[in-house]
């Protein structure tokens, strides 16, 4: 069994540890929640356990059922997971199916407005700059990843979207939008990394349109814990 040897990095929602195998890392999910680039801080009780379980379950499904390579290796505990060590491509890859959040402000359309097709956006991952939105030309000109990698990221992101929209529909959840991160392993394979959870997705109940995600924390809507538990319950059943 892998053990945490030394902390490599602490992010806003996760810590990353070195383990015995130099090609692997251990990710440890926290209950800490932040918004607005860390300006708002709080705790969502139970979030670490929920996000760990949901991410691992969804990544395994994406591997098996959609042919998406991921960094997932093995769930070690309620909060900890063994993953392949990667160099993170410094992009936040956002896929949108319905107008919400920053897109709503940018285009002046009400949240919930439908889109004619999915929208793919990229942000440059840099907290000090506030993760500014960039396009293919910036990515190519800055050398943040190769053209080949960028094309594969786009293909994977849209395939992940198709798969997850259909899957969540069966649970009575509309997948409004979400953020992905990708990494490159030592052997040069592009893999899905980071997490897929109510921290990084907008989930709306298909019938009531109730928000079941981190917007409850970002916007002080109350009972973020309950919303995260509800997503877990829909995925894993009533005993959760
Ligand atoms: P946005 O509408 O605020 O741009 O967010 C789009 C999606 O990306 C939404 O599902 C939340 C997710 N997201 C993150 O995972 N991390 C972030 O730092 C931000 C700003 C958004």
XYZ file of C-alpha atoms and ligand atoms in Angstrom:
261
model
C 0.000 0.000 0.000
C 1.288 3.444 -0.931
C 2.077 5.840 1.913
C 2.364 9.625 2.036
C 6.055 10.475 2.378
C 6.284 14.243 1.867
C 3.838 16.992 0.914
C 4.614 18.287 -2.575
C 1.881 20.886 -2.875
C -1.179 22.258 -1.092
C -3.955 23.622 -3.265
C -7.241 25.222 -2.254
C -9.171 21.930 -2.079
C -6.503 19.204 -2.131
C -3.022 18.309 -0.946
C -0.606 16.285 -3.063
C 1.981 13.942 -1.516
C 4.999 12.084 -2.782
C 4.896 8.306 -2.239
C 7.386 5.433 -2.657
C 6.781 5.125 -6.423
C 8.255 8.190 -8.201
C 5.726 7.860 -11.049
C 2.772 8.221 -8.626
C 1.341 10.759 -6.146
C -1.262 10.623 -3.405
C -4.018 13.232 -3.571
C -5.803 14.096 -0.331
C -9.141 15.910 -0.559
C -9.968 18.643 1.994
C -13.246 20.080 3.308
C -11.879 23.596 2.666
C -13.836 25.631 0.139
C -12.808 28.863 -1.554
C -14.412 31.111 -4.147
C -13.528 34.223 -6.124
C -9.885 33.197 -6.409
C -9.517 32.482 -2.711
C -11.126 35.732 -1.451
C -14.000 33.832 0.159
C -13.007 30.982 2.451
C -15.027 28.378 4.319
C -15.632 24.727 4.993
C -18.156 22.345 3.499
C -18.338 19.475 5.995
C -17.884 16.078 4.349
C -16.855 17.599 1.006
C -13.429 15.917 0.910
C -14.880 12.428 1.267
C -17.672 13.123 -1.244
C -15.417 14.678 -3.893
C -12.883 11.857 -3.549
C -15.533 9.171 -4.028
C -17.376 10.938 -6.854
C -14.215 11.819 -8.779
C -12.854 8.288 -8.585
C -16.159 6.728 -9.615
C -16.616 9.098 -12.573
C -13.008 8.750 -13.748
C -13.294 4.945 -13.732
C -16.538 5.142 -15.707
C -14.973 7.556 -18.214
C -12.004 5.188 -18.665
C -14.169 2.091 -19.185
C -17.183 3.491 -20.967
C -15.854 6.506 -22.887
C -12.211 5.519 -23.509
C -10.777 8.561 -21.683
C -7.331 7.975 -20.087
C -7.218 9.401 -16.534
C -4.708 9.789 -13.719
C -6.750 7.524 -11.396
C -4.957 4.465 -10.001
C -6.512 3.395 -6.682
C -8.726 4.782 -3.918
C -6.679 4.483 -0.703
C -9.140 5.834 1.884
C -12.208 8.046 2.288
C -10.178 11.116 1.352
C -6.996 9.801 -0.322
C -6.319 8.462 -3.811
C -3.264 7.157 -5.618
C -2.874 8.871 -9.001
C -0.314 8.899 -11.781
C 2.129 11.790 -11.445
C 1.638 14.287 -14.283
C 2.819 17.651 -15.495
C -0.388 19.653 -15.454
C -1.189 21.483 -18.702
C -1.681 25.034 -17.319
C -5.223 25.371 -18.663
C -8.673 25.182 -17.104
C -10.832 23.555 -19.751
C -14.464 24.625 -19.351
C -17.393 23.012 -21.136
C -20.821 24.672 -21.054
C -24.225 23.311 -22.040
C -26.443 26.061 -20.602
C -25.716 29.754 -19.866
C -24.622 30.244 -16.228
C -21.977 31.912 -14.086
C -19.385 34.043 -15.860
C -20.885 33.346 -19.308
C -24.178 34.824 -18.142
C -22.365 38.075 -17.216
C -20.208 38.066 -20.374
C -23.064 37.761 -22.864
C -25.850 39.396 -20.819
C -28.140 36.356 -20.948
C -30.079 34.980 -18.007
C -28.773 31.872 -16.270
C -30.610 28.849 -17.638
C -30.714 30.155 -21.232
C -30.068 27.218 -23.549
C -27.161 27.087 -25.994
C -27.369 25.811 -29.572
C -24.266 23.668 -29.036
C -21.715 23.092 -26.252
C -19.197 25.895 -25.657
C -15.540 25.111 -24.972
C -13.436 27.728 -23.142
C -9.876 27.847 -21.847
C -8.443 29.786 -18.920
C -4.750 30.169 -18.204
C -4.218 28.535 -14.793
C -2.614 31.332 -12.788
C -4.149 32.438 -9.474
C -2.233 35.728 -9.381
C -3.757 36.695 -12.737
C -7.194 35.364 -11.753
C -7.190 32.547 -14.363
C -7.825 34.781 -17.424
C -9.731 33.388 -20.400
C -7.456 32.632 -23.383
C -7.908 31.157 -26.855
C -6.098 28.668 -29.124
C -3.794 31.392 -30.424
C -2.605 32.366 -26.911
C -2.052 28.699 -26.080
C 0.006 28.135 -29.239
C 1.924 31.428 -28.940
C 2.809 30.855 -25.268
C 3.699 27.208 -25.837
C 1.420 26.067 -22.989
C 0.894 22.803 -24.883
C 1.476 21.428 -28.385
C -1.156 21.731 -31.127
C -1.535 17.971 -31.052
C -2.177 17.991 -27.282
C -4.658 20.864 -27.621
C -6.632 19.020 -30.310
C -6.741 15.913 -28.118
C -7.847 17.985 -25.094
C -10.743 19.400 -27.144
C -11.764 15.968 -28.388
C -11.606 14.465 -24.869
C -13.457 17.402 -23.280
C -16.383 17.143 -25.713
C -16.487 13.349 -25.394
C -16.486 13.660 -21.577
C -19.323 16.177 -21.881
C -21.452 13.856 -24.050
C -20.895 10.985 -21.648
C -21.516 12.939 -18.430
C -24.595 14.806 -19.728
C -26.268 11.466 -20.546
C -25.160 9.833 -17.308
C -26.353 12.666 -15.040
C -29.640 12.887 -16.953
C -30.403 9.330 -15.736
C -29.990 10.658 -12.153
C -32.351 13.610 -12.693
C -29.465 16.082 -12.839
C -28.724 18.602 -15.623
C -24.986 19.119 -16.172
C -24.913 22.867 -16.825
C -21.133 23.347 -17.119
C -17.868 22.054 -15.665
C -14.109 22.511 -15.531
C -11.471 19.917 -16.405
C -7.710 19.779 -16.094
C -5.375 17.547 -18.056
C -1.818 16.363 -17.412
C 0.970 14.576 -19.220
C 2.598 11.500 -17.630
C 6.348 10.762 -17.730
C 5.749 8.485 -20.744
C 4.035 11.333 -22.617
C 0.404 10.214 -22.288
C -2.263 12.916 -22.023
C -4.630 12.035 -19.155
C -7.602 13.628 -17.416
C -6.414 14.862 -13.983
C -7.733 16.939 -11.059
C -11.352 16.215 -10.067
C -14.943 15.982 -11.284
C -17.194 16.996 -8.391
C -19.757 19.568 -7.234
C -16.735 21.881 -6.718
C -15.989 21.848 -10.441
C -19.380 21.197 -12.064
C -22.719 23.006 -12.038
C -25.409 20.437 -11.298
C -29.074 21.503 -11.384
C -31.946 19.231 -10.416
C -33.697 18.461 -13.728
C -37.192 19.086 -12.320
C -36.838 21.803 -9.668
C -33.646 23.404 -11.122
C -32.312 23.487 -7.553
C -28.543 24.004 -7.479
C -26.666 20.928 -6.239
C -23.117 22.293 -6.379
C -20.592 24.804 -5.066
C -22.715 27.774 -6.196
C -24.581 27.175 -2.884
C -21.345 28.188 -1.114
C -20.222 30.845 -3.648
C -23.598 32.625 -3.465
C -24.515 31.923 0.192
C -27.589 29.911 -0.788
C -27.287 27.633 2.281
C -26.973 23.891 2.839
C -24.005 23.249 0.554
C -23.353 20.085 2.624
C -26.831 18.790 1.811
C -26.387 19.502 -1.895
C -23.095 17.568 -2.061
C -24.684 14.670 -0.122
C -27.630 14.663 -2.531
C -25.320 14.269 -5.552
C -23.547 11.407 -3.739
C -26.913 9.805 -2.942
C -28.095 9.993 -6.555
C -24.846 8.384 -7.772
C -24.385 5.681 -5.116
C -27.898 5.183 -3.755
C -29.792 5.718 -0.517
C -27.251 4.313 1.929
C -25.001 7.315 1.367
P -17.693 30.185 -14.391
O -19.080 30.292 -14.922
O -17.490 30.862 -13.068
O -16.655 30.579 -15.404
O -17.440 28.602 -14.091
C -17.570 27.633 -15.102
C -17.424 26.257 -14.486
O -16.110 26.043 -14.006
C -18.341 25.981 -13.290
O -18.854 24.657 -13.417
C -17.455 26.074 -12.090
C -16.113 25.697 -12.618
N -15.017 26.434 -11.989
C -14.012 25.762 -11.335
O -14.029 24.531 -11.252
N -13.000 26.477 -10.785
C -12.932 27.833 -10.853
O -11.986 28.431 -10.334
C -13.992 28.521 -11.540
C -13.965 30.020 -11.651
C -15.009 27.785 -12.095
